[in-house]
Short mmCIF file of C-alpha atoms in Angstrom, two decimals:
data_model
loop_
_atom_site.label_atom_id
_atom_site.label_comp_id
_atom_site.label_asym_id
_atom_site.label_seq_id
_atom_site.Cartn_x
_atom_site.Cartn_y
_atom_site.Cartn_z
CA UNK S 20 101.59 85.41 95.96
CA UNK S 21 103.53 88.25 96.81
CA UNK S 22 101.96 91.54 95.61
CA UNK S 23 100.20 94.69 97.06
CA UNK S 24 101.55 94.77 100.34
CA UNK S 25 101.78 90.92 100.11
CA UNK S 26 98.01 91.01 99.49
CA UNK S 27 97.15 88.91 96.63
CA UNK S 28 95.70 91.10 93.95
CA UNK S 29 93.08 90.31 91.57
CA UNK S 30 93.02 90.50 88.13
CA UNK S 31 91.12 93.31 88.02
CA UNK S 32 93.85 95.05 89.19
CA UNK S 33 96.69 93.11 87.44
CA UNK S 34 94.86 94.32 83.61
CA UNK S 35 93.29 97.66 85.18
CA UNK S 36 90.14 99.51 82.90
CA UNK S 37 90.96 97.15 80.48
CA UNK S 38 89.14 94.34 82.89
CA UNK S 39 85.96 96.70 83.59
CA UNK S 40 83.33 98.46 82.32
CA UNK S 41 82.42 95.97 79.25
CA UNK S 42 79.96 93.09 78.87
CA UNK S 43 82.58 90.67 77.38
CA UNK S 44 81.90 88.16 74.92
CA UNK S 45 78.30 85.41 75.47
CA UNK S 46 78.95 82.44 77.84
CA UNK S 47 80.41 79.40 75.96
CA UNK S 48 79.27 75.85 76.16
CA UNK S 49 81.12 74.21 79.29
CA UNK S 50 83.95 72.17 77.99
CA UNK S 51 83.76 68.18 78.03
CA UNK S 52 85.47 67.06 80.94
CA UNK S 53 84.54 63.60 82.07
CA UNK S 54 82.66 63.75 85.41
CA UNK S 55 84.97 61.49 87.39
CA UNK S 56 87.59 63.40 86.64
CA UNK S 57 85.80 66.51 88.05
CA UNK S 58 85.23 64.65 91.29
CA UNK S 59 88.58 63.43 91.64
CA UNK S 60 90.22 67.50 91.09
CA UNK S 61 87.20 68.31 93.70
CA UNK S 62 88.33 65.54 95.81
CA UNK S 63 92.28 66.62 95.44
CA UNK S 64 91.33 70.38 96.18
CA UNK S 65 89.78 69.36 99.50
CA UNK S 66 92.49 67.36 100.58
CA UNK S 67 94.85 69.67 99.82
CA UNK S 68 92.73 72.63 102.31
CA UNK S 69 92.95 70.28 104.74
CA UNK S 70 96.76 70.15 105.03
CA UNK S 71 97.61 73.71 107.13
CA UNK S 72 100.75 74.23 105.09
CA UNK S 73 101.26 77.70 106.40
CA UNK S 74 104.90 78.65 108.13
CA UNK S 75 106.17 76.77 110.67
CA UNK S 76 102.92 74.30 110.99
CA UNK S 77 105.38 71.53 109.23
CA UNK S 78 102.73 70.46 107.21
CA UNK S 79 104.49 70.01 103.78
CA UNK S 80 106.23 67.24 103.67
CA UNK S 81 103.23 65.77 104.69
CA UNK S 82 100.92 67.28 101.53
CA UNK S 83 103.62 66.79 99.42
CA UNK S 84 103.55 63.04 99.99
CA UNK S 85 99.46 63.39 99.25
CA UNK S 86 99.99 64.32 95.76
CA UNK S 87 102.93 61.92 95.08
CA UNK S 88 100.20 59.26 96.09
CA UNK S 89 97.64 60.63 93.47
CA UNK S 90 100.59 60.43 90.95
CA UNK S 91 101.36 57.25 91.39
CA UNK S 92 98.05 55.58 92.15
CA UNK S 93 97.85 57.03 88.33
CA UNK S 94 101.11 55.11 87.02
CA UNK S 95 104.11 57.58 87.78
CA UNK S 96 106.47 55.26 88.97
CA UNK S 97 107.38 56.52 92.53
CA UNK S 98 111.05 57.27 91.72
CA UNK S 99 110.42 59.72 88.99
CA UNK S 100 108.58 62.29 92.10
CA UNK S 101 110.90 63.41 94.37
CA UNK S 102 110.29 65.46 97.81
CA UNK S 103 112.86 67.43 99.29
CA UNK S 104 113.18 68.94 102.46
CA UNK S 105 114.62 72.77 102.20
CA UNK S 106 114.72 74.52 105.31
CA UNK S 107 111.92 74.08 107.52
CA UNK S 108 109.62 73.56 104.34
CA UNK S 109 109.96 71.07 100.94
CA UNK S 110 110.01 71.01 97.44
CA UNK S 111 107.54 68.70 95.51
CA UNK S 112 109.29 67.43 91.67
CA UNK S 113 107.69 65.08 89.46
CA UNK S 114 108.84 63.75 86.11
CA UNK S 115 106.51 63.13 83.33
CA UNK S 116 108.92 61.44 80.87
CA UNK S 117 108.90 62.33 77.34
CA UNK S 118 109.89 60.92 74.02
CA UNK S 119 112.89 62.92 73.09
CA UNK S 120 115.43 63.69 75.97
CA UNK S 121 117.63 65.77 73.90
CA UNK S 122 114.51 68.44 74.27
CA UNK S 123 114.61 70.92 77.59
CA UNK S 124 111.82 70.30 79.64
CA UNK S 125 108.41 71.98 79.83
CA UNK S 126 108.08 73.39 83.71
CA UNK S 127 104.94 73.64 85.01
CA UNK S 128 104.96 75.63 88.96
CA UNK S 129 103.05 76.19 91.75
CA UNK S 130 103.45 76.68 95.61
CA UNK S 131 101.86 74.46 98.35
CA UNK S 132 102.33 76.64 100.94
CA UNK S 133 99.53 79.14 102.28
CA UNK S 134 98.98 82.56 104.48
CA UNK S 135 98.22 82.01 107.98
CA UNK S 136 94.40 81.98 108.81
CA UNK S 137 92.93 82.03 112.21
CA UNK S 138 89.75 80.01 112.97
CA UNK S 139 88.18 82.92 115.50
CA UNK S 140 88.32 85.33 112.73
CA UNK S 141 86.79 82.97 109.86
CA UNK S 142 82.97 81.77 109.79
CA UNK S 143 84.29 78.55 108.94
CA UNK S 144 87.25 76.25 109.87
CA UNK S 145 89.67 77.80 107.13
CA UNK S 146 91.62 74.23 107.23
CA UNK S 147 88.64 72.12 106.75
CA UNK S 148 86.97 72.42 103.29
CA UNK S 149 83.19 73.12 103.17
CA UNK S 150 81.43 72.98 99.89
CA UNK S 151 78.45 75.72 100.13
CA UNK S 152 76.31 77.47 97.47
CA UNK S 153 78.23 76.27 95.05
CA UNK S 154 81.76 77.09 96.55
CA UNK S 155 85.00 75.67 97.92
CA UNK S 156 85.56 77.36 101.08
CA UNK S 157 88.97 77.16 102.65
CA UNK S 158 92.53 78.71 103.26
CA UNK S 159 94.31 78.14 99.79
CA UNK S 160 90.95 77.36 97.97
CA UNK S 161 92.30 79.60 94.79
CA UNK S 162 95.87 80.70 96.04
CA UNK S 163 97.29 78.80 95.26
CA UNK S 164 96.09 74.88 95.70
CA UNK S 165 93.17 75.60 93.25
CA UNK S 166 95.55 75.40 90.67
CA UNK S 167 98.12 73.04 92.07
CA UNK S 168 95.04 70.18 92.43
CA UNK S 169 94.10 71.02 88.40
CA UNK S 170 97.41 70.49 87.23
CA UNK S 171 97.74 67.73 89.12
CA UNK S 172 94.63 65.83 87.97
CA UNK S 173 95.07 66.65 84.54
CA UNK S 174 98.56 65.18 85.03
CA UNK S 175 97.10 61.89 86.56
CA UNK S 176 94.70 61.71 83.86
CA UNK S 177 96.81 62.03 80.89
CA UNK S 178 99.18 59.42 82.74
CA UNK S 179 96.31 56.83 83.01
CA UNK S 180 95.60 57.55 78.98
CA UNK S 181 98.91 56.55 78.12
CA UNK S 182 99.58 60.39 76.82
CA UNK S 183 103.52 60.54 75.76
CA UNK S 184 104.60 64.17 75.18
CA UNK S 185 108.03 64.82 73.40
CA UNK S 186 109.79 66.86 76.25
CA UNK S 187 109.56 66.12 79.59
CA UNK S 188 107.22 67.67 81.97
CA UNK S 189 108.40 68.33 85.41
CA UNK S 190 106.17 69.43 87.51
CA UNK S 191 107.62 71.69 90.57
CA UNK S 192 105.94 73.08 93.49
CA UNK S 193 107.97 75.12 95.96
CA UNK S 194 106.69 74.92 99.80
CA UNK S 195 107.74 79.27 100.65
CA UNK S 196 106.82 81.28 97.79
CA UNK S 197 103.84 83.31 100.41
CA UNK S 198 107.63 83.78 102.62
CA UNK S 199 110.87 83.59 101.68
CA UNK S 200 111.12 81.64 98.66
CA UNK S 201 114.57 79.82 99.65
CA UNK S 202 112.51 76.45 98.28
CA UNK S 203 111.49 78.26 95.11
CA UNK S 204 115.00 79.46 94.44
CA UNK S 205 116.48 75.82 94.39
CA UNK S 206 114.48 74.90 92.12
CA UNK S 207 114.74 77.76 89.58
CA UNK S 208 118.47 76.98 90.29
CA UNK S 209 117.95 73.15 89.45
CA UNK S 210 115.75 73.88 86.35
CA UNK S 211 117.10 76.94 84.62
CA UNK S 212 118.15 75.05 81.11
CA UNK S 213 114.18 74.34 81.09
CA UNK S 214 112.44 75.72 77.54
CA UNK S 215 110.11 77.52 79.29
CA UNK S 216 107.79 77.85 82.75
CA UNK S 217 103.98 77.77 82.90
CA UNK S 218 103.08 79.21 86.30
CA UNK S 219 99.41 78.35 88.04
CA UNK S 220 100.14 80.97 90.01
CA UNK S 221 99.26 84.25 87.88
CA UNK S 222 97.33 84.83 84.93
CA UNK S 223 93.87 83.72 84.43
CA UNK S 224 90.56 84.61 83.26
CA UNK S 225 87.66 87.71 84.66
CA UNK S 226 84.18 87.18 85.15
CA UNK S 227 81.40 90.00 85.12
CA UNK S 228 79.25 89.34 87.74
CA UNK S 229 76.74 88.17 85.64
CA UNK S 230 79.01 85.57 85.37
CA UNK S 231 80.08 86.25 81.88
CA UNK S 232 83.93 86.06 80.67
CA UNK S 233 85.52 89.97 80.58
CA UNK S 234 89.27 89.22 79.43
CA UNK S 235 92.05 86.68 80.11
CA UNK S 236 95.63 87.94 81.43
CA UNK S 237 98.50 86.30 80.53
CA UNK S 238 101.61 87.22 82.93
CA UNK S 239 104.60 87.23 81.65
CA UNK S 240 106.80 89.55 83.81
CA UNK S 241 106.70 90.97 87.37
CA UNK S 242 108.16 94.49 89.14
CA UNK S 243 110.82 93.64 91.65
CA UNK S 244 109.51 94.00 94.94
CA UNK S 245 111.74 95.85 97.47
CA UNK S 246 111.32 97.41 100.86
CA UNK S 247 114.20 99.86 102.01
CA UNK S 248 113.85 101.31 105.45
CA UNK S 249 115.19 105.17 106.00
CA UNK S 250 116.48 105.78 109.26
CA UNK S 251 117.61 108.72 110.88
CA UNK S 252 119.40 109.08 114.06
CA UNK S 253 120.30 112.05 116.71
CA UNK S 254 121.38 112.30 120.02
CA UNK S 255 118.45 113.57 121.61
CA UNK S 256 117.43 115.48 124.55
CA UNK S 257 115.30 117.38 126.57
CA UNK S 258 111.97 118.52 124.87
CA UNK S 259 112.03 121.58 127.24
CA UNK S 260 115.25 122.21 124.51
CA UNK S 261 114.97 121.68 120.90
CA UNK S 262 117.50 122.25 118.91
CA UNK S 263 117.81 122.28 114.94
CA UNK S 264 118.37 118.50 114.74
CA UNK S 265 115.02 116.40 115.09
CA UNK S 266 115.28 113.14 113.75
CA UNK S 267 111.66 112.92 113.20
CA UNK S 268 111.43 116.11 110.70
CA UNK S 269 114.62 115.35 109.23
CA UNK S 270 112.64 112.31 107.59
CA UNK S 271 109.23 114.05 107.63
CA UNK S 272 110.85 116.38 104.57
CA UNK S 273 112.90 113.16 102.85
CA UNK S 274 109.76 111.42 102.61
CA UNK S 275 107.90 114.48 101.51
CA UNK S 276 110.88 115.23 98.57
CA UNK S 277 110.35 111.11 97.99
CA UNK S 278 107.02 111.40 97.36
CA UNK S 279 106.72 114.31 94.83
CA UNK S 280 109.58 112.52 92.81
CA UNK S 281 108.20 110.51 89.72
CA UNK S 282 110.73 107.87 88.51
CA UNK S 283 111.09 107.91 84.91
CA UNK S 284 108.42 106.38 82.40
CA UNK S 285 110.42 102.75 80.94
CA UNK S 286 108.44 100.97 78.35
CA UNK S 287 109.14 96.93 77.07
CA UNK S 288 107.56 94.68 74.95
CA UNK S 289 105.19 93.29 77.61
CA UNK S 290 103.58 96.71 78.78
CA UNK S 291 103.13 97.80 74.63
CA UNK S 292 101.33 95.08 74.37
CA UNK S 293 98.98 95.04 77.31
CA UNK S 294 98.51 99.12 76.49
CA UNK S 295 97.32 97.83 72.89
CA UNK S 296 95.59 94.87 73.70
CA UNK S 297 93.43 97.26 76.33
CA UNK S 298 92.52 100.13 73.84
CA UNK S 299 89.69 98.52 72.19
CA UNK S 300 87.88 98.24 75.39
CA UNK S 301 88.38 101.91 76.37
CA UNK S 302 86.85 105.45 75.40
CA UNK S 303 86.93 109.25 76.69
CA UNK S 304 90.59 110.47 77.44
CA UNK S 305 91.84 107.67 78.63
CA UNK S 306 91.54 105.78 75.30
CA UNK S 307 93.17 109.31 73.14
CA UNK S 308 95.82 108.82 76.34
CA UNK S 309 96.51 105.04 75.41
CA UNK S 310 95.98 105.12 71.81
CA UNK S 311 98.64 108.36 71.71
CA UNK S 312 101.06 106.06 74.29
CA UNK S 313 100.73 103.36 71.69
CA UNK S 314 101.77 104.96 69.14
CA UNK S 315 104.65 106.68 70.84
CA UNK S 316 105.77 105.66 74.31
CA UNK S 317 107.99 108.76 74.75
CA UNK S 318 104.42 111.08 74.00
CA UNK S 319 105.18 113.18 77.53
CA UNK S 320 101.29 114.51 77.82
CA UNK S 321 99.67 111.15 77.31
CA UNK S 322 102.63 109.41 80.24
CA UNK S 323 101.09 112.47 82.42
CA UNK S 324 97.28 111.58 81.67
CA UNK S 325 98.28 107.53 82.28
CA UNK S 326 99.95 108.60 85.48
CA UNK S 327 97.32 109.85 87.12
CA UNK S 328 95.45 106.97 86.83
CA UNK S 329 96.66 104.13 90.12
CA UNK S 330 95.58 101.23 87.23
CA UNK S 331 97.98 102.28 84.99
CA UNK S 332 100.90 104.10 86.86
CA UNK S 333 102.64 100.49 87.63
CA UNK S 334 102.85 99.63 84.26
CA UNK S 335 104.63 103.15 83.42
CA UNK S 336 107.70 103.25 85.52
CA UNK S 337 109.42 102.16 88.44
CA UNK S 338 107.10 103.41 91.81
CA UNK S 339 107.88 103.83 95.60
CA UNK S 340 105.81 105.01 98.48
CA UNK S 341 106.27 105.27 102.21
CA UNK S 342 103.85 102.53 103.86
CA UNK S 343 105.31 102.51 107.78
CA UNK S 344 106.76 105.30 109.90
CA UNK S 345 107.74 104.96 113.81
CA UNK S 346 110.05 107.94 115.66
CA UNK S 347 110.44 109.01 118.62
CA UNK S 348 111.10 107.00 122.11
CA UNK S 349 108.96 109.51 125.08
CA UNK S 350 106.01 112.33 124.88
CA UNK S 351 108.88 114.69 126.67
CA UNK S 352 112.26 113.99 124.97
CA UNK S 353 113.56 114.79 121.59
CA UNK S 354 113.86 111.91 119.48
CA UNK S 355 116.48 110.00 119.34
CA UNK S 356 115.54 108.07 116.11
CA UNK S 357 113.25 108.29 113.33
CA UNK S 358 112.60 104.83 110.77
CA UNK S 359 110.32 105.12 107.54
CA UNK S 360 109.74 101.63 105.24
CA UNK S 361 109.39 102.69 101.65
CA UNK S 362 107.65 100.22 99.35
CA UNK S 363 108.86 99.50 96.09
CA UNK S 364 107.40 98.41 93.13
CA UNK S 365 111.01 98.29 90.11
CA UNK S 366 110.19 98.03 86.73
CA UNK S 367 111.95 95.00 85.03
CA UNK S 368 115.56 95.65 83.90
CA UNK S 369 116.28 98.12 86.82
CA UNK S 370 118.76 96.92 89.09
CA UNK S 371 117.43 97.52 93.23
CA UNK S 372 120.46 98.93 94.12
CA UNK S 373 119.75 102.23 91.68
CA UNK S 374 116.52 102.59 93.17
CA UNK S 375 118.02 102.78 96.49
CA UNK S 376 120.85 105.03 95.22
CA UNK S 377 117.95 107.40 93.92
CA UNK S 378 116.49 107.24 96.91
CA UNK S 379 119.35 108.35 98.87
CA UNK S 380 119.76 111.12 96.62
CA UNK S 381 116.29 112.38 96.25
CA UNK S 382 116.08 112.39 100.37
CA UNK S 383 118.55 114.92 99.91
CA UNK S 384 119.99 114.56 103.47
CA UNK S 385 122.77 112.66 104.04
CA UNK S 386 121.67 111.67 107.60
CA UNK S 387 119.01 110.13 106.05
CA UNK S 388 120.46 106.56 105.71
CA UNK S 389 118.51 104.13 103.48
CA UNK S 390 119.14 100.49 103.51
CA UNK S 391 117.47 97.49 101.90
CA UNK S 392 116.84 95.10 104.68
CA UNK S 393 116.73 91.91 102.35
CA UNK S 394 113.22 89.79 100.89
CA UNK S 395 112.47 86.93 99.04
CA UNK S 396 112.28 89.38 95.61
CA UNK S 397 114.89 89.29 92.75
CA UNK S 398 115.88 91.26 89.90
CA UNK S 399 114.10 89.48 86.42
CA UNK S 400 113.42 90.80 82.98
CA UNK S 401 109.96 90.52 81.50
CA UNK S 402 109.60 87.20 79.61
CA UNK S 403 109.17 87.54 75.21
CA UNK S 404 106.17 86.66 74.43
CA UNK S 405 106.81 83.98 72.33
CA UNK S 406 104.27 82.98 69.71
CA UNK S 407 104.14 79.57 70.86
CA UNK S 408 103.22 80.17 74.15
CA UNK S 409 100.68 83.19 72.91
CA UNK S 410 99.29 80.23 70.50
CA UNK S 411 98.63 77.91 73.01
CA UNK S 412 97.15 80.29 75.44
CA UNK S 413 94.95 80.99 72.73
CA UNK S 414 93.70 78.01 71.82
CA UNK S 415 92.90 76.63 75.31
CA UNK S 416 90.82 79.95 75.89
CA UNK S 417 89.48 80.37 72.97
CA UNK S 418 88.42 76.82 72.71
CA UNK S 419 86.05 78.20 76.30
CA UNK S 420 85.63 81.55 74.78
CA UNK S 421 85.82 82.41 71.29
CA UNK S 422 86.65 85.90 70.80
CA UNK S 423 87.85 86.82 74.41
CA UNK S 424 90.64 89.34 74.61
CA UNK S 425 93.88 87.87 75.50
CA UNK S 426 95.99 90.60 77.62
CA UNK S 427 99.28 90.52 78.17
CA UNK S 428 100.19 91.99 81.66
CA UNK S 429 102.96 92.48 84.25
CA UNK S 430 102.18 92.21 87.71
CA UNK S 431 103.04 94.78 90.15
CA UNK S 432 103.73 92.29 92.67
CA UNK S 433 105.53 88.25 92.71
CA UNK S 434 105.59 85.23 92.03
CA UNK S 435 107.85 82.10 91.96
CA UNK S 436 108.59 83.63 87.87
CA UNK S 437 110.31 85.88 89.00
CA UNK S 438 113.60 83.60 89.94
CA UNK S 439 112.91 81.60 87.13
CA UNK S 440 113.06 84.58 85.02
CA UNK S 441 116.21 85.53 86.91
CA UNK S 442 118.29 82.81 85.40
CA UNK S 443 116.98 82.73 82.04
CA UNK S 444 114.05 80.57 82.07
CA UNK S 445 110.51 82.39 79.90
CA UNK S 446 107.57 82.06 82.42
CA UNK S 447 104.39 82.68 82.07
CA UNK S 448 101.49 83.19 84.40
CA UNK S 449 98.92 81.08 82.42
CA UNK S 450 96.26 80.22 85.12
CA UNK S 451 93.20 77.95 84.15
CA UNK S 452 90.98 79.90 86.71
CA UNK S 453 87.65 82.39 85.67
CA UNK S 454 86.55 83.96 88.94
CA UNK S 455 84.21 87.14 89.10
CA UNK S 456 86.48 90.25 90.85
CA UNK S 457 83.87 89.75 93.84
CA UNK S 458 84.64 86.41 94.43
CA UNK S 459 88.42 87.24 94.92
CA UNK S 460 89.36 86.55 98.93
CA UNK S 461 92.84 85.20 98.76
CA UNK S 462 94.72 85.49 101.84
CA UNK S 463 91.57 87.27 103.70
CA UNK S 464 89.01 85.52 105.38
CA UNK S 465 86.22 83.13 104.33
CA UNK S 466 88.56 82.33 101.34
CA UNK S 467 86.38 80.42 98.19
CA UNK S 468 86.76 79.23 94.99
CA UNK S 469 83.44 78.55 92.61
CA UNK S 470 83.00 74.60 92.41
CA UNK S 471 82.01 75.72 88.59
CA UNK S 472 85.05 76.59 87.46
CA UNK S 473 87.15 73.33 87.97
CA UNK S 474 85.99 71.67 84.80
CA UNK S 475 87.56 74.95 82.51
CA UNK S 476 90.63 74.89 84.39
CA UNK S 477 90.61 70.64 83.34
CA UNK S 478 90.77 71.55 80.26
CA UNK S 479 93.06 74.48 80.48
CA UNK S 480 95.50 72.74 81.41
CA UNK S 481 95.04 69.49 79.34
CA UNK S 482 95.10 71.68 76.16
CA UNK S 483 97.88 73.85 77.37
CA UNK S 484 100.23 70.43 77.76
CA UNK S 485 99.11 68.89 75.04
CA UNK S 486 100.06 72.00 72.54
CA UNK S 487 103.50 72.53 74.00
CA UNK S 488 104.90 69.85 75.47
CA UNK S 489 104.93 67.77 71.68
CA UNK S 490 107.23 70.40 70.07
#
């Protein structure tokens, strides 16, 4: 998952105070989930460590093939999953038929691909899975093939009950959404008259670290992530001669003009909704700040109190901040050229190139040239937050947790949503996964998952398909 400097970011971060500082609601009873079907998601989880699908290891076609095989061991009939090769990685498709073919599809996403992990830096072999006080260790032991082995063994399972939903179910996993998502746009490009996306790959549920449930987030719209490089360039010359010219303050003062620029405050349905949804678990200024915001989004002084807050900045407005700089080509000479990358973070609905045009302009120097260099990120709207999908989320938590807050959010990074959302597809971030915040080691070392929480995620996902795949 692409987010925070391509860091994976916890929920905590994702749903901000609103996550922290409250006791949540009592643990509920563990849901009934048969225990061979626990052993056989364990089972698929572990497998699926042990394939080292990261970037050029050609690994996928090879995993991909793995869950076909658990698919059809459980009655798919081999022609109805189909793998792909796209570029040097693969795209995994599998058709759970339904009733009525005149419905759209129900999508349900995830990636098999992982970040690169080097044994000398991990206490364990990050490619072969160890089980250990009570944890799956490995690389891609919660991002994301936690979630890709639930969904698939709740698949399996409802195949072997005979379970017919109304609309098909197709499940798609892309093999580059930690790179440059070339898989994961062919298939939002093959899919997009689906009804709607449910994506393992955001979303999901907060433990305190006494282990008891904070809040769920429910993601159902991303910023656009951009990085535009500023470059400035000048003949040069002797140091022993400076002249007015120096490529390296030239961009010193753009990025200082950049960074005292706020872009304006924006407001949409999703980012009311996780402001109200967060109030109740908030006090002192910050709660007279959101309650204020709530009640009128334009309300300048409680934007200004918001702002100065990191957790809640991103979900204010559009926001952009130099992250590299390099200049200069000898201790003695002037330099010659001067390159700054400036990390954005757009708010839905604003198209990249008017950030970059803003940029250009707030630089104030037209030798300051800014270009966007190109990523795997595109433009996408938040997703409505339909009641069906908000009912079904519901009910599958609230079946584990009665009570627990249900928090809309949009992430400040991305995910494969984001091109489904580009052409017109809902998606929603709707993981089946309760982790504490400490727990939380995706793409850093010694990566784990708690061996606990695969039997909530079962049934997260069987209740999820079973509510919206028969409408």
């Amino acid at each position: 998952m692409k987010s925070c400097s391509k860091i994976k970011h916890t929920l905590a971060v994702v749903l901000g105070c609103a996550a922290i500082g409250f006791a949540g609601v009592g643990m509920a009873s563990p849901p009934a989930v048969a225990p061979e079907l626990h052993d056989q998601a364990l089972a698929i989880l572990q497998k699926s460590i042990s394939f080292r699908t990261v970037e050029g290891a050609g690994q996928m076609p090879a995993y991909a093939e793995y869950l076909k095989s658990v698919l059809v061991a459980a009655g798919f009939p081999a022609a109805d999953i189909v793998i792909e090769p796209v570029a040097d990685t693969a795209t995994f498709v599998a058709h759970y038929r339904g009733t009525d073919s005149k419905k759209k599809p129900l999508m349900v996403i995830g990636h098999m691909d992982v970040v690169e992990a080097k044994r000398e830096d991990w206490k364990r072999d990050p490619f072969t899975p160890v089980i250990e006080n009570g944890y799956v260790f490995g690389r891609g032991s919660v991002d994301n093939k936690f979630e890709v082995s639930m969904i698939v063994a709740t698949i399996a399972k409802l195949k072997r009950e005979g379970w017919k939903p109304k609309r098909d179910v197709i499940l798609a996993f892309s093999g580059d959404e930690e790179t440059q998502m070339v898989s994961t746009r062919k298939l939002a490009e093959q899919f997009k008259n689906a009804e709607l996306v449910l994506n393992g790959d955001a979303g999901g549920g907060l433990l305190s670290e006494e282990g008891k449930p904070v809040v769920y987030g429910l993601q159902a719209g991303e910023k656009t992530y951009a990085d535009f490089k500023l470059t400035v360039t000048n003949p040069g010359g002797h140091s022993s001669r400076p002249t007015k010219s120096n490529a390296i303050n030239q961009l010193a003062k753009a990025l200082d003009r950049i960074a005292q620029y706020q872009f304006p405050p924006m407001h949409n349905e999703l980012t009311l909704a996780y402001f109200r949804e967060s109030l109740p678990k908030l006090s002192g200024p910050t709660a007279e700040a959101v309650r204020a915001y709530v009640a009128n989004p334009e309300d300048a002084k409680a934007i200004a109190t918001l702002s100065n807050d990191p957790s809640y900045l991103g979900q204010l407005r559009t926001t952009c901040v130099t992250t590299e700089i390099a200049g200069g080509h000898a201790v003695n000479a002037l330099p010659q050229k001067a390159v700054a990358n400036i990390n954005c973070r757009i708010f839905p609905g604003v198209p990249v190139d008017e950030v970059q045009k803003k940029l250009a302009e707030v630089a104030g120097d037209p030798e300051v040239i800014v270009t966007l260099p190109g990523s795997g990120s595109v433009e996408s709207d938040a997703s409505p937050l339909r009641k069906d999908v908000m009912a079904a989320v519901s009910k599958a938590v609230h079946a584990q947790h009665p009570g627990l807050s249900i928090v809309p959010s949009m992430s400040a990074g991305a995910t494969d949503s984001m091109h489904f959302r580009a052409v017109g597809v809902p998606s929603y971030g709707v993981s089946g996964l309760f982790m504490k915040d400490s727990d939380e080691f995706s793409h850093g070392l010694d990566e784990r998952v708690p061996v606990s929480s695969i039997d909530g995620a079962l049934a997260h996902w069987d209740s999820l398909l079973k509510t919206l795949a028969v409408k």
